[in-house]
Amino acid sequence: MKASLANRLRIGLAVLLVILGGVTVLGVGRLFQLRRDFEDSTSRAFQLQVAAERMRSAFVLEQASLVHFDREPRPARITYNSAADASREATAAAEQLAAHDPRAAALLARRVQAEVAWRRRVARRVLAHHAPPPSFQRQLATPVFDAGSALGLYTLQERQALRRQVSSDSRKTLTLVLIGLGSAVVAAALFFFGLINSMREPLARLVTAARRLAARDLGSRVEVSGPIETATLGEAFNEMASELQGAYRRIEEVRNQLSVTVESLADGLVTVDDGGRILQLNPAARALLPEAESGTAIGEAIGDPQATERLMEVIANRERGEMPATKGERVLSVLVAPLGGERGAVLSIRDVSERARVEKLKDEFVATASHELRSPLTSVKGFAELLMLQRDQMTDEQVENVEIILEGTSHLVQVLNNLLDLARSDAGRLRIAPEQCDVAAMVDEVVKLMRPRIAAKGHRLQVAVDPDLPHVLVEPARFRQVLGNLLTNANDYTPDGGEIEVTAMAVGPEIEVAVRDSGPGIPADKLEEVFGRFNRLDAGETQSITGSGLGLAISKSLVELHGGAIGVDSKLGEGSTFRFVLPAVQAGGPNGAGAGADGVAATESVGDPQ
């Protein structure tokens, strides 16, 4: 069984740690012992020196007390006795400290003997009033001082010798520790060098095989050898190479299938770089764009300047977009999507000529049908109005039927007018006659027309128009139509007793008109659908909404035709706010003075205040 590299490393590291730990512990223990012995010896020597100094001070005090013994015998005797006691205590302490040092003990004994001789031959005689001559006193005191000085000098020399000894022993110990650590490091280096050599050859084979595999030699394999780890790595490499070979084979199969699929697509598929140069295209794209070749500009292949400009903008911004393009008699739909993780885009091109023709026929049919139906409906409405003039001659049931006819024909005429407007807008034939208008006045007109309908449901209507609003360049009837549609929508979706608010304010160079209601709100996923045609959202279980669903669609077309924009903000349960903005007429601009109206800033309440 092959040895595991991990086990080898564990054993080697364990042995190394034991050696390093043993050497370190022994070295540190030795240094600690040396330091403790040094401190103990130094402390004893210093204490011995202090005791010697105390003995010397006491002896000096003994001598000084005897000088004045003749004049003041009693105080002198007390001082002498006290100094003698201190000397004896210091001597006892010094003898205890010098017990383990023969040299210090001999010096201390000599000093004690000299001091005893001085007390016997000088101090006692002075105390007995038979003081010897001063020269004799100095002769006996000198050996005491000399012995004390010798003891002090010895303790100083002893400390210095101890310091030199401990320094020498510490250096020797550190040297031995370093030699031991160095030996362990060398042994570890040799051990790891052996391990590396045992792994080098298998790893070299792995590197060579990996390079061959990177060069697409998918049959590359390695011989499994070496420690368990490198052997396992070799086995894993061989398994990976086998899996890679199989995966490459499957990728080639999928690539071939994808290539056949792309070649068979009925839609044209073109990939371009970020500069709009064609990289690849399928046969369907070549059929739709005969001039398209790899390396040519997509704009040259399409040949529609307006579509090309929009296409290059979408590619540069890495966006998704769809745009129509005209290629001769063909109408093409070009769908653009950025290439994931790369520069450039992919274009899906479809011939929608037939769909465009059908859409055109549909618009023409709607316009024609609406036009043809409007005349008879107008006649029916006129006759119904004539009948209403003679309502006194009709029964209540007849009056009710005529009112139903009037309401139905009015609704149908409005639907037909909206259909005609949308058809004209789609065909680009919807025209407006803009003029400078006062926003406050137009808002007031629409509110007055809507007041009866709003009051019928008990709605509270708040109107707030900023004073001194600039004029806007609009067709007044179309402005009133847009605002009327928004108020009608708010009235339909707001429950009885709810609140509707109309505001108009300046927002930069534009005028914003907003209609807020307290209806059920619009789900977030439905916000993009509210301006669609024939679209009616659910108003809740307690309300029934009727209508064609064309009001918001025609409002959007009219606002955009005036150079503005329309949108909606809504939250479920909190109502909705529809707002549209129109460019304001700038003072002194090319459209006129643009003076604002006399400040109309009103707040009206219509309906039940509850």
Coordinates of C-alpha atoms in Angstrom, one line a residue:
M1 CA 0.0 0.0 0.0
K2 CA 1.3 3.4 -1.0
A3 CA 2.3 5.8 1.8
S4 CA 0.1 8.8 2.2
L5 CA 1.8 12.2 1.7
A6 CA -0.4 13.6 4.5
N7 CA 0.8 10.8 6.9
R8 CA 4.4 11.5 5.9
L9 CA 3.9 15.1 6.6
R10 CA 2.2 14.4 9.9
I11 CA 5.0 12.1 11.1
G12 CA 7.7 14.5 9.9
L13 CA 6.0 17.5 11.5
A14 CA 5.5 15.6 14.7
V15 CA 9.1 14.6 15.0
L16 CA 10.2 18.1 14.1
L17 CA 7.9 19.6 16.7
V18 CA 9.1 17.2 19.4
I19 CA 12.8 18.1 18.6
L20 CA 12.1 21.8 18.5
G21 CA 9.9 21.6 21.6
G22 CA 12.5 19.6 23.6
V23 CA 15.4 21.9 22.6
T24 CA 13.3 25.0 23.3
V25 CA 12.1 23.7 26.7
L26 CA 15.6 22.7 27.8
G27 CA 17.1 25.9 26.6
V28 CA 14.5 28.1 28.3
G29 CA 14.7 26.0 31.5
R30 CA 18.5 26.3 31.6
L31 CA 18.3 30.1 31.0
F32 CA 15.6 30.4 33.6
Q33 CA 17.7 28.4 36.2
L34 CA 20.8 30.6 35.4
R35 CA 18.8 33.7 35.8
R36 CA 17.4 32.5 39.1
D37 CA 20.8 31.4 40.5
F38 CA 22.3 34.7 39.4
E39 CA 19.6 36.7 41.1
D40 CA 19.8 34.7 44.3
S41 CA 23.6 35.0 44.4
T42 CA 23.6 38.7 43.5
S43 CA 20.9 39.3 46.1
R44 CA 23.0 37.6 48.9
A45 CA 26.1 39.5 47.9
F46 CA 24.2 42.8 47.9
Q47 CA 22.6 42.0 51.2
L48 CA 26.0 41.1 52.6
Q49 CA 27.4 44.4 51.4
V50 CA 24.5 46.2 53.0
A51 CA 25.1 44.4 56.3
A52 CA 28.8 45.3 56.1
E53 CA 27.9 48.9 55.7
R54 CA 25.5 48.8 58.6
M55 CA 28.3 47.3 60.7
R56 CA 30.7 50.0 59.6
S57 CA 28.0 52.7 60.4
A58 CA 27.4 51.2 63.8
F59 CA 31.1 51.1 64.6
V60 CA 31.5 54.7 63.5
L61 CA 28.6 55.6 65.8
E62 CA 30.3 53.7 68.7
Q63 CA 33.5 55.7 68.2
A64 CA 31.6 59.0 68.0
S65 CA 29.6 58.2 71.3
L66 CA 32.9 57.7 73.2
V67 CA 34.4 61.0 72.1
H68 CA 32.0 62.9 74.4
F69 CA 31.8 60.4 77.2
D70 CA 33.8 62.6 79.6
R71 CA 31.4 65.5 79.3
E72 CA 28.1 63.6 79.0
P73 CA 28.6 60.1 80.2
R74 CA 25.0 59.0 80.4
P75 CA 23.8 60.0 76.9
A76 CA 27.1 58.7 75.5
R77 CA 26.6 55.3 77.2
I78 CA 23.0 55.0 75.8
T79 CA 24.2 55.9 72.3
Y80 CA 27.1 53.5 72.6
N81 CA 24.9 50.6 73.7
S82 CA 22.4 51.3 70.9
A83 CA 25.2 51.3 68.3
A84 CA 26.7 48.1 69.8
D85 CA 23.3 46.4 69.5
A86 CA 22.9 47.5 65.9
S87 CA 26.4 46.3 65.2
R88 CA 25.6 42.9 66.7
E89 CA 22.4 42.6 64.7
A90 CA 24.2 43.5 61.4
T91 CA 27.0 41.1 62.3
A92 CA 24.5 38.2 62.8
A93 CA 22.8 39.0 59.5
A94 CA 26.2 39.1 57.7
E95 CA 27.3 35.8 59.3
Q96 CA 24.0 34.1 58.0
L97 CA 24.6 35.5 54.5
A98 CA 28.2 34.5 54.4
A99 CA 27.6 31.0 55.7
H100 CA 27.9 29.5 52.1
D101 CA 30.8 31.6 51.1
P102 CA 34.1 30.7 52.8
R103 CA 36.0 33.7 51.6
A104 CA 33.3 36.1 52.8
A105 CA 33.0 34.2 56.1
A106 CA 36.8 34.6 56.7
L107 CA 36.8 38.3 55.9
L108 CA 33.7 38.8 58.2
A109 CA 35.4 36.8 61.0
R110 CA 38.6 39.0 60.8
R111 CA 36.5 42.1 61.0
V112 CA 34.5 40.7 64.0
Q113 CA 37.8 39.8 65.8
A114 CA 39.2 43.3 65.2
E115 CA 36.0 44.9 66.5
V116 CA 36.0 42.7 69.6
A117 CA 39.6 43.6 70.3
W118 CA 38.7 47.3 69.9
R119 CA 35.8 47.0 72.3
R120 CA 37.9 45.2 74.9
R121 CA 41.0 47.3 74.8
V122 CA 39.4 50.7 73.9
A123 CA 35.7 51.0 74.6
R124 CA 35.7 49.3 78.0
R125 CA 38.6 51.5 79.2
V126 CA 36.8 54.6 78.0
L127 CA 33.6 53.5 79.7
A128 CA 35.7 52.9 82.9
H129 CA 37.1 56.5 82.6
H130 CA 40.5 55.2 81.6
A131 CA 40.6 56.2 78.0
P132 CA 43.8 55.1 76.2
P133 CA 45.7 57.5 74.1
P134 CA 44.2 58.6 70.7
S135 CA 47.0 57.0 68.8
F136 CA 46.3 53.7 70.4
Q137 CA 42.6 54.0 69.7
R138 CA 43.3 54.7 66.0
Q139 CA 45.7 51.8 65.9
L140 CA 43.0 49.4 67.1
A141 CA 40.2 50.9 64.9
T142 CA 42.2 50.7 61.7
P143 CA 42.0 46.9 61.4
V144 CA 38.2 47.1 61.9
F145 CA 37.8 49.6 59.0
D146 CA 40.3 47.6 56.8
A147 CA 38.5 44.3 57.3
G148 CA 35.1 46.0 56.6
S149 CA 36.5 47.6 53.4
A150 CA 37.9 44.3 52.3
L151 CA 34.5 42.6 52.9
G152 CA 32.7 45.3 50.9
L153 CA 35.3 45.1 48.0
Y154 CA 34.9 41.3 48.0
T155 CA 31.1 41.5 47.7
L156 CA 31.4 44.0 44.8
Q157 CA 33.9 41.8 43.0
E158 CA 31.7 38.8 43.7
R159 CA 28.7 40.5 42.0
Q160 CA 30.8 41.4 39.0
A161 CA 32.1 37.8 38.8
L162 CA 28.5 36.5 39.0
R163 CA 27.4 38.8 36.2
R164 CA 30.3 37.6 33.9
Q165 CA 29.5 34.0 34.8
V166 CA 25.8 34.2 34.0
S167 CA 26.5 36.0 30.7
S168 CA 29.0 33.3 29.7
D169 CA 26.6 30.5 30.7
S170 CA 23.7 32.2 28.8
R171 CA 25.7 32.5 25.7
K172 CA 26.7 28.9 25.9
T173 CA 23.1 27.8 26.4
L174 CA 21.8 30.0 23.5
T175 CA 24.5 28.6 21.3
L176 CA 23.5 25.0 22.2
V177 CA 19.8 25.9 21.6
L178 CA 20.6 27.5 18.2
I179 CA 22.6 24.5 17.2
G180 CA 19.7 22.2 18.2
L181 CA 17.2 24.3 16.3
G182 CA 19.5 24.5 13.3
S183 CA 19.9 20.8 13.3
A184 CA 16.1 20.3 13.5
V185 CA 15.6 22.8 10.6
V186 CA 18.2 21.0 8.5
A187 CA 16.6 17.7 9.2
A188 CA 13.2 19.2 8.3
A189 CA 14.6 20.6 5.1
L190 CA 16.1 17.2 4.1
F191 CA 12.8 15.6 5.0
F192 CA 10.7 17.9 2.9
F193 CA 13.3 17.8 0.0
G194 CA 12.8 14.1 0.0
L195 CA 9.0 14.5 -0.1
I196 CA 9.2 17.0 -2.9
N197 CA 11.4 14.7 -4.9
S198 CA 8.9 11.9 -4.5
M199 CA 6.1 14.2 -5.9
R200 CA 8.1 16.0 -8.6
E201 CA 8.0 13.3 -11.3
P202 CA 4.2 12.6 -11.0
L203 CA 3.4 16.3 -11.0
A204 CA 5.6 16.9 -14.0
R205 CA 3.7 14.2 -15.9
L206 CA 0.5 15.8 -14.9
V207 CA 1.6 19.2 -16.2
T208 CA 2.7 17.7 -19.5
A209 CA -0.6 15.8 -19.9
A210 CA -2.6 19.0 -19.0
R211 CA -0.8 21.0 -21.7
R212 CA -1.5 18.3 -24.2
L213 CA -5.1 18.3 -23.1
A214 CA -5.2 22.1 -23.5
A215 CA -3.9 21.7 -27.0
R216 CA -7.0 19.5 -27.7
D217 CA -5.3 16.2 -27.4
L218 CA -8.3 14.7 -25.7
G219 CA -6.7 11.3 -25.6
S220 CA -4.0 12.5 -23.2
R221 CA -3.7 10.4 -20.0
V222 CA -1.1 10.1 -17.2
E223 CA 0.5 7.1 -15.4
V224 CA -0.8 6.8 -11.8
S225 CA 2.2 6.8 -9.4
G226 CA 3.7 8.5 -6.3
P227 CA 2.1 9.1 -3.0
I228 CA -1.6 8.5 -2.5
E229 CA -2.4 12.2 -3.1
T230 CA -0.6 12.4 -6.5
A231 CA -1.9 9.0 -7.4
T232 CA -5.5 10.2 -6.6
L233 CA -4.8 13.4 -8.6
G234 CA -3.6 11.3 -11.6
E235 CA -6.8 9.2 -11.4
A236 CA -8.9 12.3 -11.2
F237 CA -7.1 13.8 -14.2
N238 CA -7.7 10.7 -16.3
E239 CA -11.4 10.8 -15.3
M240 CA -11.6 14.5 -16.1
A241 CA -10.0 13.9 -19.5
S242 CA -12.5 11.1 -20.3
E243 CA -15.4 13.3 -19.2
L244 CA -14.0 16.2 -21.2
Q245 CA -13.6 14.0 -24.3
G246 CA -17.3 12.9 -23.9
A247 CA -18.5 16.5 -23.3
Y248 CA -16.6 17.7 -26.3
R249 CA -18.2 15.0 -28.4
R250 CA -21.7 16.0 -27.1
I251 CA -21.0 19.7 -27.7
E252 CA -20.0 19.0 -31.3
E253 CA -23.2 17.1 -31.7
V254 CA -25.3 19.9 -30.2
R255 CA -23.3 22.4 -32.3
N256 CA -24.1 20.5 -35.5
Q257 CA -27.7 20.3 -34.5
L258 CA -27.8 24.0 -33.7
S259 CA -26.1 24.8 -37.0
V260 CA -28.6 22.8 -38.9
T261 CA -31.5 24.5 -36.9
V262 CA -30.1 28.0 -37.6
E263 CA -29.6 27.1 -41.3
S264 CA -33.2 25.8 -41.5
L265 CA -34.9 28.8 -39.7
A266 CA -37.4 30.7 -41.8
D267 CA -36.5 33.9 -40.0
G268 CA -33.2 35.6 -40.9
L269 CA -30.6 35.5 -38.2
V270 CA -27.7 37.9 -38.2
T271 CA -24.9 38.5 -35.7
V272 CA -23.1 41.9 -35.7
D273 CA -20.3 43.5 -33.8
D274 CA -20.6 46.6 -31.7
G275 CA -19.9 48.7 -34.9
G276 CA -22.7 47.1 -36.8
R277 CA -20.5 44.9 -39.0
I278 CA -22.0 41.6 -40.0
L279 CA -20.2 38.6 -38.4
Q280 CA -22.5 35.7 -39.4
L281 CA -25.9 35.2 -41.1
N282 CA -28.0 32.2 -42.1
P283 CA -29.5 31.5 -45.6
A284 CA -32.9 33.1 -44.6
A285 CA -31.1 36.3 -43.8
R286 CA -29.2 36.2 -47.2
A287 CA -32.6 35.8 -49.0
L288 CA -34.1 38.7 -47.1
L289 CA -31.0 40.9 -47.4
P290 CA -29.3 40.1 -50.7
E291 CA -26.5 42.7 -50.1
A292 CA -25.6 41.2 -46.7
E293 CA -22.2 39.6 -46.5
S294 CA -19.7 39.0 -43.6
G295 CA -17.9 42.2 -42.9
T296 CA -20.4 44.6 -44.5
A297 CA -22.4 47.1 -42.5
I298 CA -25.9 46.0 -41.5
G299 CA -27.2 49.5 -42.4
E300 CA -26.1 49.0 -46.0
A301 CA -27.7 45.6 -46.1
I302 CA -31.1 46.9 -44.8
G303 CA -31.0 50.1 -46.8
D304 CA -33.5 52.0 -44.6
P305 CA -31.8 55.1 -43.1
Q306 CA -34.4 55.6 -40.3
A307 CA -34.4 52.0 -39.3
T308 CA -30.6 51.9 -39.5
E309 CA -30.2 54.9 -37.2
R310 CA -32.5 53.3 -34.5
L311 CA -30.8 50.0 -35.0
M312 CA -27.3 51.4 -34.3
E313 CA -28.6 53.3 -31.3
V314 CA -30.0 50.1 -29.8
I315 CA -26.7 48.1 -30.5
A316 CA -24.6 50.9 -28.9
N317 CA -26.8 51.0 -25.8
R318 CA -26.9 47.2 -25.6
E319 CA -30.7 47.2 -25.4
R320 CA -33.5 45.1 -26.7
G321 CA -35.7 46.6 -29.4
E322 CA -37.9 45.9 -32.4
M323 CA -38.2 48.2 -35.4
P324 CA -39.8 48.1 -38.8
A325 CA -37.6 48.5 -41.9
T326 CA -38.6 48.9 -45.6
K327 CA -36.6 46.8 -48.1
G328 CA -37.9 47.6 -51.5
E329 CA -41.5 46.3 -51.5
R330 CA -40.9 44.3 -48.4
V331 CA -41.7 45.3 -44.9
L332 CA -39.2 43.7 -42.4
S333 CA -39.4 43.4 -38.6
V334 CA -36.0 43.6 -37.0
L335 CA -35.7 42.3 -33.5
V336 CA -32.4 43.2 -31.8
A337 CA -30.9 41.6 -28.6
P338 CA -27.4 42.1 -27.2
L339 CA -25.0 39.1 -27.2
G340 CA -24.6 37.8 -23.7
G341 CA -21.2 38.5 -22.3
E342 CA -19.8 39.8 -25.6
R343 CA -19.9 43.0 -27.6
G344 CA -22.3 43.1 -30.5
A345 CA -25.9 41.9 -31.0
V346 CA -28.0 39.3 -32.7
L347 CA -30.7 40.3 -35.2
S348 CA -33.8 38.3 -35.9
I349 CA -35.3 39.5 -39.2
R350 CA -38.8 38.5 -40.4
D351 CA -40.8 39.4 -43.5
V352 CA -44.0 41.0 -42.2
S353 CA -45.1 42.4 -45.6
E354 CA -48.3 40.4 -45.5
R355 CA -49.1 41.3 -41.9
A356 CA -48.5 45.0 -42.8
R357 CA -50.8 44.7 -45.7
V358 CA -53.5 43.1 -43.6
E359 CA -53.0 45.8 -40.9
K360 CA -53.4 48.5 -43.6
L361 CA -56.6 46.8 -44.9
K362 CA -57.9 46.5 -41.4
D363 CA -57.3 50.2 -40.7
E364 CA -58.9 51.1 -44.0
F365 CA -61.9 48.9 -43.2
V366 CA -62.3 50.4 -39.7
A367 CA -62.0 53.9 -41.2
T368 CA -64.5 53.2 -44.0
A369 CA -66.9 51.3 -41.7
S370 CA -66.8 54.0 -39.1
H371 CA -67.3 56.7 -41.7
E372 CA -70.2 54.9 -43.3
L373 CA -71.8 54.1 -39.9
R374 CA -71.5 57.6 -38.5
S375 CA -74.0 59.1 -41.0
P376 CA -76.9 56.8 -40.3
L377 CA -76.2 56.9 -36.6
T378 CA -76.2 60.7 -36.8
S379 CA -79.6 60.5 -38.5
V380 CA -80.9 58.2 -35.9
K381 CA -79.7 60.5 -33.1
G382 CA -81.3 63.5 -34.9
F383 CA -84.6 61.8 -35.2
A384 CA -84.4 60.7 -31.6
E385 CA -83.7 64.3 -30.5
L386 CA -86.7 65.4 -32.6
L387 CA -88.9 62.8 -30.8
M388 CA -87.6 64.1 -27.4
L389 CA -88.9 67.6 -28.4
Q390 CA -92.4 66.0 -28.5
R391 CA -92.0 64.1 -25.2
D392 CA -95.2 65.7 -23.9
Q393 CA -97.1 63.7 -26.5
M394 CA -95.5 60.4 -25.6
T395 CA -96.0 58.0 -22.8
D396 CA -93.4 57.4 -20.1
E397 CA -92.4 54.1 -21.7
Q398 CA -91.9 55.8 -25.1
V399 CA -89.9 58.6 -23.5
E400 CA -87.7 56.0 -21.8
N401 CA -87.2 54.1 -25.1
V402 CA -86.2 57.3 -26.9
E403 CA -83.7 58.2 -24.1
I404 CA -82.2 54.7 -24.5
I405 CA -81.9 55.3 -28.3
L406 CA -80.2 58.7 -27.7
E407 CA -77.8 57.3 -25.1
G408 CA -76.9 54.3 -27.3
T409 CA -76.4 56.3 -30.5
S410 CA -74.3 58.9 -28.6
H411 CA -72.1 56.1 -27.3
L412 CA -71.8 54.6 -30.7
V413 CA -71.0 57.9 -32.3
Q414 CA -68.3 58.5 -29.7
V415 CA -66.8 55.0 -30.3
L416 CA -66.8 55.6 -34.1
N417 CA -65.1 59.0 -33.6
N418 CA -62.5 57.3 -31.4
L419 CA -62.0 54.5 -34.0
L420 CA -61.6 57.1 -36.7
D421 CA -59.1 59.1 -34.7
L422 CA -57.1 55.9 -33.9
A423 CA -57.2 54.9 -37.6
R424 CA -56.0 58.3 -38.7
S425 CA -53.3 58.3 -36.0
D426 CA -52.0 54.9 -37.1
A427 CA -52.0 56.1 -40.7
G428 CA -50.3 59.3 -39.8
R429 CA -53.3 61.4 -41.1
L430 CA -54.6 62.7 -37.8
R431 CA -54.2 66.5 -37.9
I432 CA -54.5 69.1 -35.1
A433 CA -54.8 72.9 -35.2
P434 CA -52.9 74.1 -32.1
E435 CA -53.2 77.5 -30.6
Q436 CA -52.1 79.2 -27.5
C437 CA -54.5 78.3 -24.7
D438 CA -55.0 79.0 -21.0
V439 CA -54.7 75.8 -19.1
A440 CA -56.8 77.0 -16.1
A441 CA -59.7 78.0 -18.4
M442 CA -59.8 74.7 -20.2
V443 CA -59.6 72.7 -17.0
D444 CA -62.5 74.8 -15.7
E445 CA -64.6 74.1 -18.8
V446 CA -64.1 70.3 -18.5
V447 CA -64.8 70.3 -14.8
K448 CA -68.1 72.2 -15.4
L449 CA -69.1 69.7 -18.0
M450 CA -68.3 66.7 -15.8
R451 CA -69.8 68.2 -12.6
P452 CA -73.3 66.6 -12.9
R453 CA -71.8 63.2 -13.6
I454 CA -69.4 63.4 -10.7
A455 CA -72.0 64.7 -8.3
A456 CA -74.3 61.8 -9.3
K457 CA -72.0 59.3 -7.6
G458 CA -71.3 61.6 -4.5
H459 CA -67.7 62.1 -5.4
R460 CA -65.6 64.9 -3.8
L461 CA -63.8 66.7 -6.6
Q462 CA -60.8 68.9 -5.7
V463 CA -59.4 71.2 -8.4
A464 CA -56.0 73.0 -7.8
V465 CA -54.4 75.0 -10.6
D466 CA -51.2 76.9 -10.0
P467 CA -51.5 80.6 -10.6
D468 CA -49.6 82.3 -13.5
L469 CA -49.3 79.1 -15.6
P470 CA -47.8 79.7 -19.0
H471 CA -50.0 79.0 -22.0
V472 CA -49.7 75.7 -23.9
L473 CA -49.9 75.3 -27.7
V474 CA -52.7 72.8 -28.1
E475 CA -56.0 72.3 -30.0
P476 CA -58.5 73.2 -27.2
A477 CA -61.0 70.5 -28.2
R478 CA -58.4 67.8 -28.1
F479 CA -57.1 69.0 -24.7
R480 CA -60.6 68.9 -23.3
Q481 CA -61.1 65.5 -24.9
V482 CA -58.0 64.1 -23.1
L483 CA -58.8 65.6 -19.7
G484 CA -62.5 64.5 -20.1
N485 CA -61.4 61.0 -20.8
L486 CA -59.2 60.9 -17.7
L487 CA -62.0 62.4 -15.5
T488 CA -64.5 59.9 -17.0
N489 CA -62.1 57.1 -16.2
A490 CA -61.6 58.3 -12.6
N491 CA -65.4 58.7 -12.2
D492 CA -66.0 55.2 -13.4
Y493 CA -63.5 53.5 -11.2
T494 CA -63.9 55.5 -8.0
P495 CA -66.6 54.0 -5.7
D496 CA -69.5 56.1 -4.5
G497 CA -68.5 58.8 -2.1
G498 CA -64.8 58.6 -3.2
E499 CA -62.4 61.5 -4.0
I500 CA -61.1 62.8 -7.3
E501 CA -58.4 65.5 -7.6
V502 CA -57.4 67.5 -10.6
T503 CA -54.1 69.5 -10.5
A504 CA -52.2 71.6 -13.0
M505 CA -48.7 72.9 -12.3
A506 CA -45.5 73.9 -14.1
V507 CA -42.7 71.3 -14.1
G508 CA -39.7 72.9 -15.6
P509 CA -40.4 73.9 -19.2
E510 CA -43.6 71.8 -19.2
I511 CA -47.1 71.9 -17.8
E512 CA -48.3 68.8 -15.9
V513 CA -52.0 68.0 -15.6
A514 CA -52.9 65.1 -13.2
V515 CA -56.1 63.3 -12.3
R516 CA -56.0 61.3 -9.0
D517 CA -58.7 59.0 -7.9
S518 CA -59.4 56.9 -4.8
G519 CA -60.4 53.8 -6.8
P520 CA -59.1 50.2 -6.3
G521 CA -55.8 50.9 -8.0
I522 CA -54.1 49.0 -10.9
P523 CA -51.9 45.9 -10.4
A524 CA -48.2 46.5 -11.2
D525 CA -48.3 43.9 -14.0
K526 CA -51.2 45.7 -15.7
L527 CA -49.8 49.3 -15.8
E528 CA -48.4 48.8 -19.3
E529 CA -51.8 47.6 -20.6
V530 CA -54.0 50.5 -19.5
F531 CA -53.3 52.6 -22.6
G532 CA -54.0 49.6 -24.9
R533 CA -57.1 49.5 -27.1
F534 CA -60.3 47.8 -26.0
N535 CA -58.7 47.3 -22.6
R536 CA -61.0 47.5 -19.5
L537 CA -59.6 46.6 -16.1
D538 CA -61.7 45.1 -13.2
A539 CA -63.1 47.8 -11.0
G540 CA -64.1 45.5 -8.1
E541 CA -67.1 43.4 -7.1
T542 CA -69.3 46.4 -6.4
Q543 CA -68.9 48.3 -9.6
S544 CA -69.8 47.5 -13.2
I545 CA -67.8 49.4 -15.8
T546 CA -69.0 49.8 -19.4
G547 CA -67.3 51.4 -22.4
S548 CA -65.2 50.5 -25.4
G549 CA -61.8 50.8 -23.7
L550 CA -60.6 53.3 -26.3
G551 CA -60.5 56.5 -24.2
L552 CA -57.0 56.1 -22.8
A553 CA -55.6 54.8 -26.1
I554 CA -56.9 57.9 -28.0
S555 CA -55.7 60.1 -25.1
K556 CA -52.2 58.7 -25.5
S557 CA -52.2 59.3 -29.2
L558 CA -53.5 62.9 -28.8
V559 CA -51.0 63.8 -26.1
E560 CA -48.0 62.4 -28.1
L561 CA -49.3 64.2 -31.2
H562 CA -49.0 67.5 -29.2
G563 CA -45.4 66.6 -28.3
G564 CA -46.2 65.6 -24.8
A565 CA -46.2 62.3 -22.8
I566 CA -48.8 60.5 -20.6
G567 CA -48.4 58.0 -17.8
V568 CA -49.9 56.5 -14.7
D569 CA -48.8 55.7 -11.1
S570 CA -50.9 53.4 -9.0
K571 CA -51.0 51.1 -6.0
L572 CA -53.6 48.5 -5.2
G573 CA -56.0 49.9 -2.6
E574 CA -54.7 53.4 -2.8
G575 CA -56.1 54.6 -6.2
S576 CA -54.4 55.8 -9.4
T577 CA -52.9 59.0 -10.7
F578 CA -53.0 59.7 -14.5
R579 CA -50.8 62.6 -15.5
F580 CA -49.8 64.1 -18.9
V581 CA -47.3 66.8 -19.7
L582 CA -47.3 69.3 -22.5
P583 CA -44.6 71.8 -23.5
A584 CA -45.3 75.3 -22.2
V585 CA -45.1 78.4 -24.5
Q586 CA -42.0 80.2 -23.4
A587 CA -42.1 84.0 -22.9
G588 CA -40.7 85.8 -25.9
G589 CA -40.4 82.5 -27.8
P590 CA -41.3 81.9 -31.5
N591 CA -44.8 80.9 -30.6
G592 CA -45.7 84.2 -29.0
A593 CA -45.5 86.0 -25.8
G594 CA -46.7 83.1 -23.8
A595 CA -48.2 85.2 -21.0
G596 CA -49.9 83.3 -18.3
A597 CA -53.5 83.5 -17.3
D598 CA -54.6 85.7 -14.4
G599 CA -53.7 83.4 -11.5
V600 CA -56.4 80.8 -11.2
A601 CA -55.7 78.8 -8.1
A602 CA -59.0 77.1 -7.0
T603 CA -60.1 74.3 -4.8
E604 CA -63.6 73.1 -5.6
S605 CA -65.7 70.5 -3.8
V606 CA -68.5 68.9 -5.9
G607 CA -70.9 66.3 -4.4
D608 CA -71.5 65.1 -0.9
P609 CA -69.0 66.5 1.5
Q610 CA -69.3 63.3 3.5

